[in-house]
């Protein structure tokens, strides 16, 4: 059984306590590797390695740091198929999705920030005859990056790349549910001669390894993506220690379809936004609001298209949906389907676990599920399910749909389908979301600010926002 190792001080190390956790393949439900169950001693070793590497790393020029990051990006590109296979096996997602989205984005995350630091402008404020100011943006030191299981390498590198690019050293922890591609990234760093101790990867449980990282006095900032409950727990520990925090949390995203939309585009994009990655993307559109004039027509076309989504083994080329990430998560989603029935919903399609033939009979497969007839403020329409479950709700007016869309505690993303540009801009202005797509979904420009409001998080990732997060701004004022 392959044992995953920590990557500390440029070396692959076993956990100091010698304990391991089972790593399960969602497609089969079988253990296929072991994860270090690291503790505070392993975190201490990693922080020490980061602190030791920091002076030399932060003293490099942006051009020199850029070269190191580009070497990692190029190696990810060379190993794309191996990484995609590993991601599909570890997460349960279709191989095609890992090949077309997850791993290319991990490659691009490193390349984007490697080049961003070559073009970042510094602020200068001229006071005329009185003098002038310039702003120094200096790295924080050792920072922690903690990421979830839904887009493992994609989100892991989305945090690590800007942290490293801005001159920090990193102690990073992937989710214990999907650790494998982070382990492969360690090997890539060793292959390209990435400086030892600059990036350290420590595997383990959130409440043990993750918490030790958050609590460590020398960790100056925490970049976290995961559940809102966990985000609150991390904030409670980090706030009194005055650590910088970037929290990208849950979502319950509205998808608003007006009757003047491009109908075919709205249907096609809404199905993708609902079920990509088995609905396990914080940006998925799980609450679909359709204007009453086209509700019945949309419902029929949407369900028809959903019926064509084949649930199958992730590595089979015609599988449009793979396995959800774990048994516990599958049971959580099934409990929400049961709740939807109790809350008065009607299941238009799906609602059941899918049993595949051996060797996939132990896997965690669910039908794409479409439910109508629920009130906008019931639990299934208010709480994040984070799986292949969407609701359809009709609306009459713009005011009514904005009230329903804005009624949850979340505020991450929103999609709007209309061909009336004034309406699109009006809705975009009024919706409680950090990201709004008009007539599309998951189109991503890495320069844009990324993140949510309300219980979807604090702060923004992406572009120069991310580089600013990982630095301290110092105003230097010259008075003639
Ligand atoms: O997230 P967790 P999980 C939502 C979704 C999902 C729920 C839980 O609803 O069902 O969050 O998912 C680490 N101190 N999203 O279990 O528990 C943990 O080890 C420090 C939305 O993945 O938040 C993992 O590495 N770290 C989200 C990471 O935090 C801790 C994507 C995320 O774990 C910790 C994924 C602690 N006390 C889930 N407890 C999105 N917005 O994209 C856990 N961790």
XYZ file of C-alpha atoms and ligand atoms in Angstrom:
524
model
C 0.000 0.000 0.000
C 1.593 3.320 -1.054
C 2.397 5.610 1.851
C 2.082 9.323 1.121
C 4.866 11.379 2.712
C 5.127 14.874 4.079
C 7.368 17.277 2.156
C 9.428 19.263 4.687
C 12.763 21.050 4.178
C 12.946 19.676 0.648
C 12.656 16.048 1.764
C 9.878 13.433 1.778
C 9.369 12.455 5.426
C 7.184 10.025 7.357
C 4.994 11.529 10.108
C 6.989 11.742 13.336
C 4.321 9.839 15.283
C 4.346 7.046 12.696
C 0.531 7.131 12.331
C -1.328 6.902 9.014
C -4.914 7.321 7.847
C -6.674 5.321 5.107
C -7.021 7.039 1.735
C -10.115 5.716 -0.044
C -10.833 5.672 -3.778
C -14.422 7.032 -4.123
C -15.011 5.064 -7.353
C -14.640 1.727 -5.536
C -14.902 2.551 -1.837
C -11.589 0.774 -1.287
C -8.451 1.957 0.550
C -5.683 2.491 -1.977
C -3.022 4.476 -0.084
C -2.135 5.792 3.370
C -1.936 9.426 4.525
C 0.404 10.697 7.265
C -1.544 11.577 10.404
C 0.750 14.506 11.195
C 0.653 16.385 14.468
C 2.056 19.575 15.977
C 5.600 18.146 15.943
C 5.450 17.726 12.153
C 3.996 21.244 11.806
C 6.782 22.605 14.013
C 9.381 20.958 11.750
C 7.714 22.465 8.683
C 7.474 25.978 10.161
C 11.138 25.790 11.194
C 12.111 24.772 7.626
C 10.067 27.654 6.226
C 11.608 30.153 8.628
C 15.109 28.945 7.688
C 14.412 29.271 3.956
C 12.695 32.663 4.195
C 15.696 35.071 4.167
C 17.149 33.697 0.916
C 13.767 33.211 -0.787
C 12.465 36.674 0.062
C 15.769 38.223 -1.024
C 15.461 36.805 -4.538
C 14.346 39.199 -7.243
C 10.857 38.775 -8.685
C 12.472 37.529 -11.887
C 14.405 34.821 -10.014
C 11.321 33.711 -8.039
C 9.344 33.754 -11.288
C 11.771 31.266 -12.850
C 11.317 28.817 -9.948
C 7.515 29.021 -10.200
C 7.581 28.626 -13.984
C 9.696 25.478 -13.596
C 6.927 23.970 -11.445
C 4.244 25.070 -13.918
C 6.131 23.536 -16.853
C 6.618 20.255 -14.969
C 2.909 20.110 -14.107
C 2.249 20.522 -17.823
C 4.622 17.682 -18.711
C 2.946 15.386 -16.121
C -0.629 16.477 -16.863
C -2.034 13.029 -17.657
C -0.414 11.371 -14.625
C -1.696 14.151 -12.353
C -5.185 14.022 -13.905
C -5.417 10.263 -13.424
C -4.319 10.658 -9.796
C -6.860 13.450 -9.210
C -9.692 11.436 -10.747
C -8.775 8.394 -8.636
C -8.483 10.417 -5.417
C -11.612 12.591 -5.805
C -13.945 10.426 -7.903
C -14.367 13.077 -10.611
C -14.420 12.110 -14.308
C -10.903 11.815 -15.731
C -11.928 14.123 -18.566
C -12.758 16.869 -16.059
C -9.410 16.497 -14.293
C -7.645 16.601 -17.676
C -9.571 19.640 -18.961
C -10.074 21.712 -15.784
C -8.269 20.689 -12.602
C -4.696 20.090 -13.736
C -4.507 22.739 -16.481
C -5.675 25.252 -13.873
C -3.005 24.093 -11.410
C -0.432 24.648 -14.162
C -1.927 28.077 -14.915
C -2.018 29.102 -11.254
C 1.758 28.779 -11.034
C 2.320 30.431 -14.425
C -0.091 33.277 -13.691
C 1.553 34.354 -10.439
C 5.054 33.701 -11.813
C 4.339 36.382 -14.416
C 2.107 38.647 -12.275
C 5.079 39.590 -10.092
C 6.953 40.742 -13.216
C 4.228 43.288 -13.997
C 2.982 44.419 -10.591
C 3.224 48.205 -10.213
C 4.146 49.878 -6.928
C 2.290 52.893 -5.601
C 3.862 56.372 -5.514
C 2.062 59.419 -4.097
C 3.564 62.764 -4.993
C 3.139 65.687 -2.567
C 4.764 68.204 -4.898
C 7.250 70.566 -3.217
C 6.495 68.946 0.137
C 7.921 65.578 -0.875
C 6.577 62.136 -1.906
C 5.497 58.695 -0.687
C 6.150 55.220 -1.980
C 4.538 51.973 -0.840
C 6.720 48.950 -0.059
C 4.969 45.596 -0.214
C 7.008 43.162 1.836
C 6.393 39.402 2.335
C 4.920 38.304 5.671
C 7.274 35.371 6.372
C 5.751 31.895 6.931
C 2.108 31.519 5.862
C -0.386 28.625 6.002
C -2.456 27.418 3.033
C -5.290 24.975 3.807
C -7.446 23.584 1.016
C -10.526 21.348 0.500
C -11.283 18.108 -1.342
C -13.450 19.267 -4.236
C -10.823 20.720 -6.588
C -7.732 19.414 -4.811
C -4.663 20.521 -6.809
C -6.562 23.426 -8.462
C -7.342 25.125 -5.114
C -4.133 23.995 -3.380
C -1.973 25.755 -5.995
C -4.368 28.745 -6.191
C -3.192 29.593 -2.684
C 0.414 28.408 -2.741
C 1.456 30.165 -5.984
C 0.708 33.790 -4.912
C 2.090 33.141 -1.426
C 5.408 31.955 -2.892
C 5.450 34.541 -5.697
C 5.213 37.393 -3.173
C 8.262 36.088 -1.315
C 6.707 34.095 1.527
C 7.523 30.559 2.579
C 4.583 28.195 2.913
C 3.315 25.413 5.164
C 0.421 23.873 3.237
C -2.139 21.169 4.007
C -4.425 19.578 1.428
C -7.641 17.888 2.533
C -7.053 14.507 4.135
C -9.812 13.250 1.822
C -7.815 14.056 -1.345
C -4.090 14.316 -0.539
C -2.555 12.511 -3.510
C -1.875 15.255 -6.070
C -0.355 17.455 -3.361
C 2.028 14.548 -2.738
C 2.814 14.416 -6.469
C 3.423 18.189 -6.385
C 6.066 17.548 -3.695
C 7.838 15.199 -6.075
C 7.613 17.773 -8.873
C 9.235 20.378 -6.604
C 12.088 17.980 -5.888
C 12.457 17.145 -9.604
C 12.791 20.821 -10.604
C 15.119 21.699 -7.728
C 12.676 24.000 -5.951
C 14.614 25.530 -3.023
C 14.299 23.366 0.111
C 11.987 24.625 2.877
C 10.297 27.293 0.725
C 7.250 25.071 0.248
C 6.386 22.484 2.929
C 3.382 20.129 2.656
C 2.091 18.462 5.823
C -0.721 15.900 5.553
C -3.265 15.141 8.250
C -6.621 15.857 9.852
C -7.990 19.378 9.982
C -8.574 19.440 13.723
C -5.034 18.154 14.368
C -2.599 19.217 11.602
C -4.663 22.135 10.283
C -5.354 23.507 13.736
C -1.644 23.277 14.694
C -0.814 25.382 11.617
C -3.449 27.995 12.503
C -2.276 28.224 16.109
C 1.480 28.410 15.396
C 2.847 31.834 16.451
C 5.229 32.071 13.488
C 2.424 31.562 10.928
C 1.541 35.115 9.921
C -1.414 34.512 7.602
C -3.907 31.781 6.793
C -5.438 31.242 3.377
C -8.322 28.769 3.751
C -10.946 27.278 1.451
C -13.575 24.948 2.845
C -16.782 24.881 4.813
C -18.268 27.893 6.559
C -18.311 26.103 9.931
C -14.599 25.336 9.685
C -13.906 28.861 8.469
C -15.535 30.229 11.629
C -13.458 27.881 13.792
C -10.241 29.015 12.120
C -11.219 32.686 12.428
C -11.890 32.250 16.161
C -8.333 30.987 16.643
C -6.560 33.371 14.265
C -8.316 36.650 15.064
C -7.032 37.077 18.660
C -3.543 36.252 17.341
C -3.934 39.073 14.751
C -3.137 36.830 11.818
C -4.199 37.860 8.321
C -7.011 35.630 7.015
C -8.426 34.848 3.591
C -11.523 32.625 3.949
C -13.233 31.207 0.847
C -16.213 29.303 2.219
C -19.491 27.740 1.181
C -22.107 28.920 -1.266
C -25.761 28.367 -2.218
C -25.684 30.055 -5.574
C -28.774 31.316 -7.412
C -29.111 30.802 -11.163
C -31.680 33.329 -12.489
C -33.258 32.556 -15.878
C -35.391 35.369 -17.301
C -37.954 34.650 -20.019
C -36.011 36.809 -22.513
C -32.911 34.570 -22.268
C -31.130 32.689 -25.051
C -33.093 29.556 -24.179
C -30.790 26.792 -25.463
C -27.725 28.496 -23.953
C -29.516 28.881 -20.611
C -30.507 25.212 -20.482
C -27.095 23.882 -21.518
C -25.126 26.145 -19.186
C -27.510 25.573 -16.262
C -27.033 21.792 -16.484
C -23.245 22.228 -16.464
C -23.420 24.704 -13.579
C -25.614 22.277 -11.640
C -23.736 18.997 -12.025
C -20.091 19.661 -12.950
C -17.792 17.790 -10.528
C -20.921 16.069 -9.194
C -22.173 19.479 -7.984
C -19.142 19.727 -5.666
C -17.942 23.180 -6.638
C -18.586 26.159 -4.343
C -19.646 28.079 -7.483
C -22.300 25.592 -8.678
C -25.753 27.001 -9.414
C -27.928 24.853 -7.160
C -31.008 27.132 -6.878
C -32.463 27.660 -10.348
C -35.077 30.426 -10.567
C -37.011 30.492 -13.871
C -39.404 33.264 -14.908
C -42.952 31.918 -15.118
C -43.375 32.585 -18.851
C -40.859 29.864 -19.726
C -40.888 27.762 -16.535
C -42.630 24.676 -17.932
C -40.645 24.789 -21.190
C -37.341 25.215 -19.296
C -38.207 22.464 -16.801
C -38.888 19.979 -19.584
C -35.729 20.845 -21.551
C -33.549 20.891 -18.405
C -34.738 17.480 -17.162
C -34.376 16.035 -20.651
C -30.736 17.152 -20.776
C -30.040 15.898 -17.230
C -31.306 12.448 -18.227
C -28.410 12.313 -20.690
C -25.763 12.664 -17.961
C -24.246 9.209 -17.595
C -23.153 8.351 -14.049
C -20.261 5.923 -14.371
C -16.721 4.949 -13.422
C -14.618 8.141 -13.471
C -12.048 6.845 -15.903
C -14.600 5.785 -18.544
C -14.681 8.361 -21.346
C -18.493 8.572 -21.574
C -18.976 9.148 -17.828
C -20.380 12.675 -17.358
C -20.621 12.198 -13.602
C -18.300 10.168 -11.403
C -18.464 9.339 -7.699
C -19.019 11.866 -4.927
C -16.005 12.244 -2.684
C -16.815 10.047 0.291
C -19.387 7.748 1.896
C -20.127 10.383 4.528
C -20.704 13.044 1.874
C -22.956 10.700 -0.147
C -25.028 10.084 2.974
C -25.209 13.838 3.650
C -26.584 14.445 0.147
C -29.075 11.553 0.430
C -30.285 13.039 3.727
C -31.042 16.328 1.932
C -32.991 14.461 -0.763
C -35.052 12.841 1.992
C -35.519 16.274 3.625
C -36.667 17.749 0.297
C -39.466 15.174 0.134
C -40.487 16.041 3.709
C -40.450 19.755 2.844
C -42.934 19.153 0.026
C -40.629 18.843 -2.967
C -41.351 16.776 -6.068
C -38.447 14.843 -7.561
C -38.485 15.424 -11.318
C -35.403 13.274 -11.917
C -32.919 11.244 -9.844
C -32.990 11.032 -6.061
C -31.261 7.685 -5.658
C -27.839 6.098 -5.187
C -26.463 4.398 -8.326
C -25.160 0.862 -7.924
C -22.530 0.017 -10.560
C -21.191 -3.433 -11.373
C -18.000 -4.724 -9.727
C -15.341 -3.470 -9.113
C -17.307 -0.227 -8.722
C -20.132 -1.685 -6.640
C -18.648 -0.184 -3.453
C -18.362 3.307 -4.951
C -20.279 6.478 -3.995
C -22.509 7.210 -7.014
C -25.639 9.385 -7.020
C -28.142 10.237 -9.731
C -28.258 13.914 -10.788
C -31.316 15.090 -8.895
C -33.799 17.810 -9.876
C -36.510 18.904 -7.441
C -39.377 21.412 -7.808
C -42.184 22.643 -5.570
C -40.076 23.725 -2.587
C -40.470 27.110 -0.913
C -37.518 29.457 -1.479
C -36.863 29.612 2.293
C -36.990 25.890 3.156
C -33.813 24.192 4.443
C -32.946 22.504 1.148
C -33.057 25.938 -0.514
C -31.111 27.659 2.262
C -28.366 25.201 3.222
C -25.307 24.180 1.166
C -25.705 20.560 0.007
C -22.579 20.560 -2.171
C -23.709 17.668 -4.355
C -25.711 16.749 -7.493
C -28.981 18.240 -6.223
C -30.685 21.336 -7.677
C -34.088 22.935 -7.186
C -36.316 24.669 -9.752
C -38.430 27.608 -8.568
C -40.662 29.865 -10.761
C -40.806 33.647 -10.288
C -42.878 36.510 -11.733
C -40.866 39.715 -11.312
C -37.260 40.893 -10.972
C -37.965 42.185 -7.459
C -39.371 38.823 -6.373
C -36.433 36.798 -7.696
C -33.890 39.158 -6.121
C -35.631 38.753 -2.749
C -35.528 34.945 -3.055
C -31.971 34.822 -4.437
C -30.643 37.094 -1.655
C -32.514 35.244 1.109
C -29.686 32.858 2.150
C -26.768 33.452 4.545
C -24.387 32.931 1.629
C -23.157 35.336 -1.062
C -20.598 33.669 -3.309
C -21.680 33.432 -6.978
C -24.691 34.011 -9.226
C -25.572 33.378 -12.874
C -28.076 35.508 -14.792
C -29.587 34.600 -18.181
C -31.158 37.507 -20.047
C -30.600 39.349 -23.303
C -31.602 42.692 -21.774
C -28.286 44.288 -20.823
C -29.854 46.935 -18.586
C -31.598 44.193 -16.643
C -28.350 42.220 -16.411
C -26.465 45.183 -14.957
C -29.339 45.986 -12.556
C -29.463 42.439 -11.204
C -25.663 42.228 -10.974
C -25.685 45.370 -8.848
C -28.427 44.155 -6.484
C -27.433 40.498 -5.991
C -25.543 39.495 -2.812
C -22.680 37.714 -4.570
C -18.953 38.268 -4.976
C -19.033 36.836 -8.500
C -21.763 37.303 -11.160
C -21.792 35.557 -14.536
C -24.084 36.913 -17.260
C -25.170 34.217 -19.774
C -22.331 31.905 -18.817
C -20.729 30.034 -15.891
C -17.243 29.344 -14.535
C -15.511 31.563 -17.065
C -12.458 32.573 -15.056
C -9.993 35.432 -15.614
C -7.348 34.926 -12.934
C -6.773 38.692 -12.691
C -10.257 39.275 -11.237
C -11.071 39.460 -7.524
C -12.420 36.073 -6.375
C -14.465 35.454 -3.247
C -17.791 35.923 -1.538
C -19.690 37.983 0.998
C -21.842 37.147 4.053
C -21.111 33.555 5.150
C -19.267 32.778 1.910
C -16.102 34.244 3.279
C -13.773 37.128 3.940
C -11.272 38.670 1.549
C -10.579 38.142 -2.140
C -8.184 35.813 -3.942
C -6.949 36.267 -7.508
C -4.701 38.648 -9.392
C -3.009 41.440 -7.471
C -5.570 40.984 -4.652
C -3.827 37.709 -3.767
C -0.359 39.266 -3.917
C -1.527 42.118 -1.672
C -2.993 39.633 0.815
C 0.344 37.883 1.181
C 2.315 41.107 1.803
C 2.443 43.948 4.305
C 2.024 47.409 2.782
C 4.486 49.956 4.205
C 4.155 53.665 3.387
C 7.505 55.441 3.173
C 7.180 59.210 3.169
C 9.949 61.559 2.048
C 9.594 65.176 3.113
C 12.143 67.417 1.395
O -14.371 21.137 4.304
P -13.624 21.423 5.643
P -14.715 19.748 3.731
C -18.182 22.890 2.014
C -19.125 21.794 1.633
C -18.561 20.619 2.343
C -18.165 21.274 3.647
C -17.133 20.442 4.354
O -20.384 22.082 2.160
O -19.520 19.632 2.595
O -17.593 22.521 3.253
O -16.178 20.040 3.352
C -9.176 21.545 6.995
N -8.403 23.907 11.517
N -17.105 23.060 1.040
O -14.797 18.612 4.730
O -13.979 20.507 6.743
C -9.476 20.209 6.377
O -8.533 19.241 6.791
C -7.696 23.963 10.372
C -17.084 24.273 0.273
O -13.743 19.605 2.615
O -13.849 22.853 5.815
C -9.345 20.528 4.895
O -7.997 20.543 4.508
N -8.018 23.276 9.241
C -15.682 24.577 -0.177
C -9.923 21.935 4.807
O -9.840 22.463 6.136
C -9.126 22.505 9.282
C -15.029 23.390 -0.836
C -11.378 21.950 4.374
O -12.079 21.111 5.259
C -9.931 22.396 10.442
C -15.133 22.247 0.016
C -9.534 23.138 11.590
N -10.221 23.079 12.728
C -16.137 22.110 0.945
N -10.973 21.546 10.159
C -15.599 25.714 -1.170
N -16.104 26.898 -0.809
O -15.027 25.546 -2.245
C -10.819 21.151 8.871
N -9.702 21.716 8.343
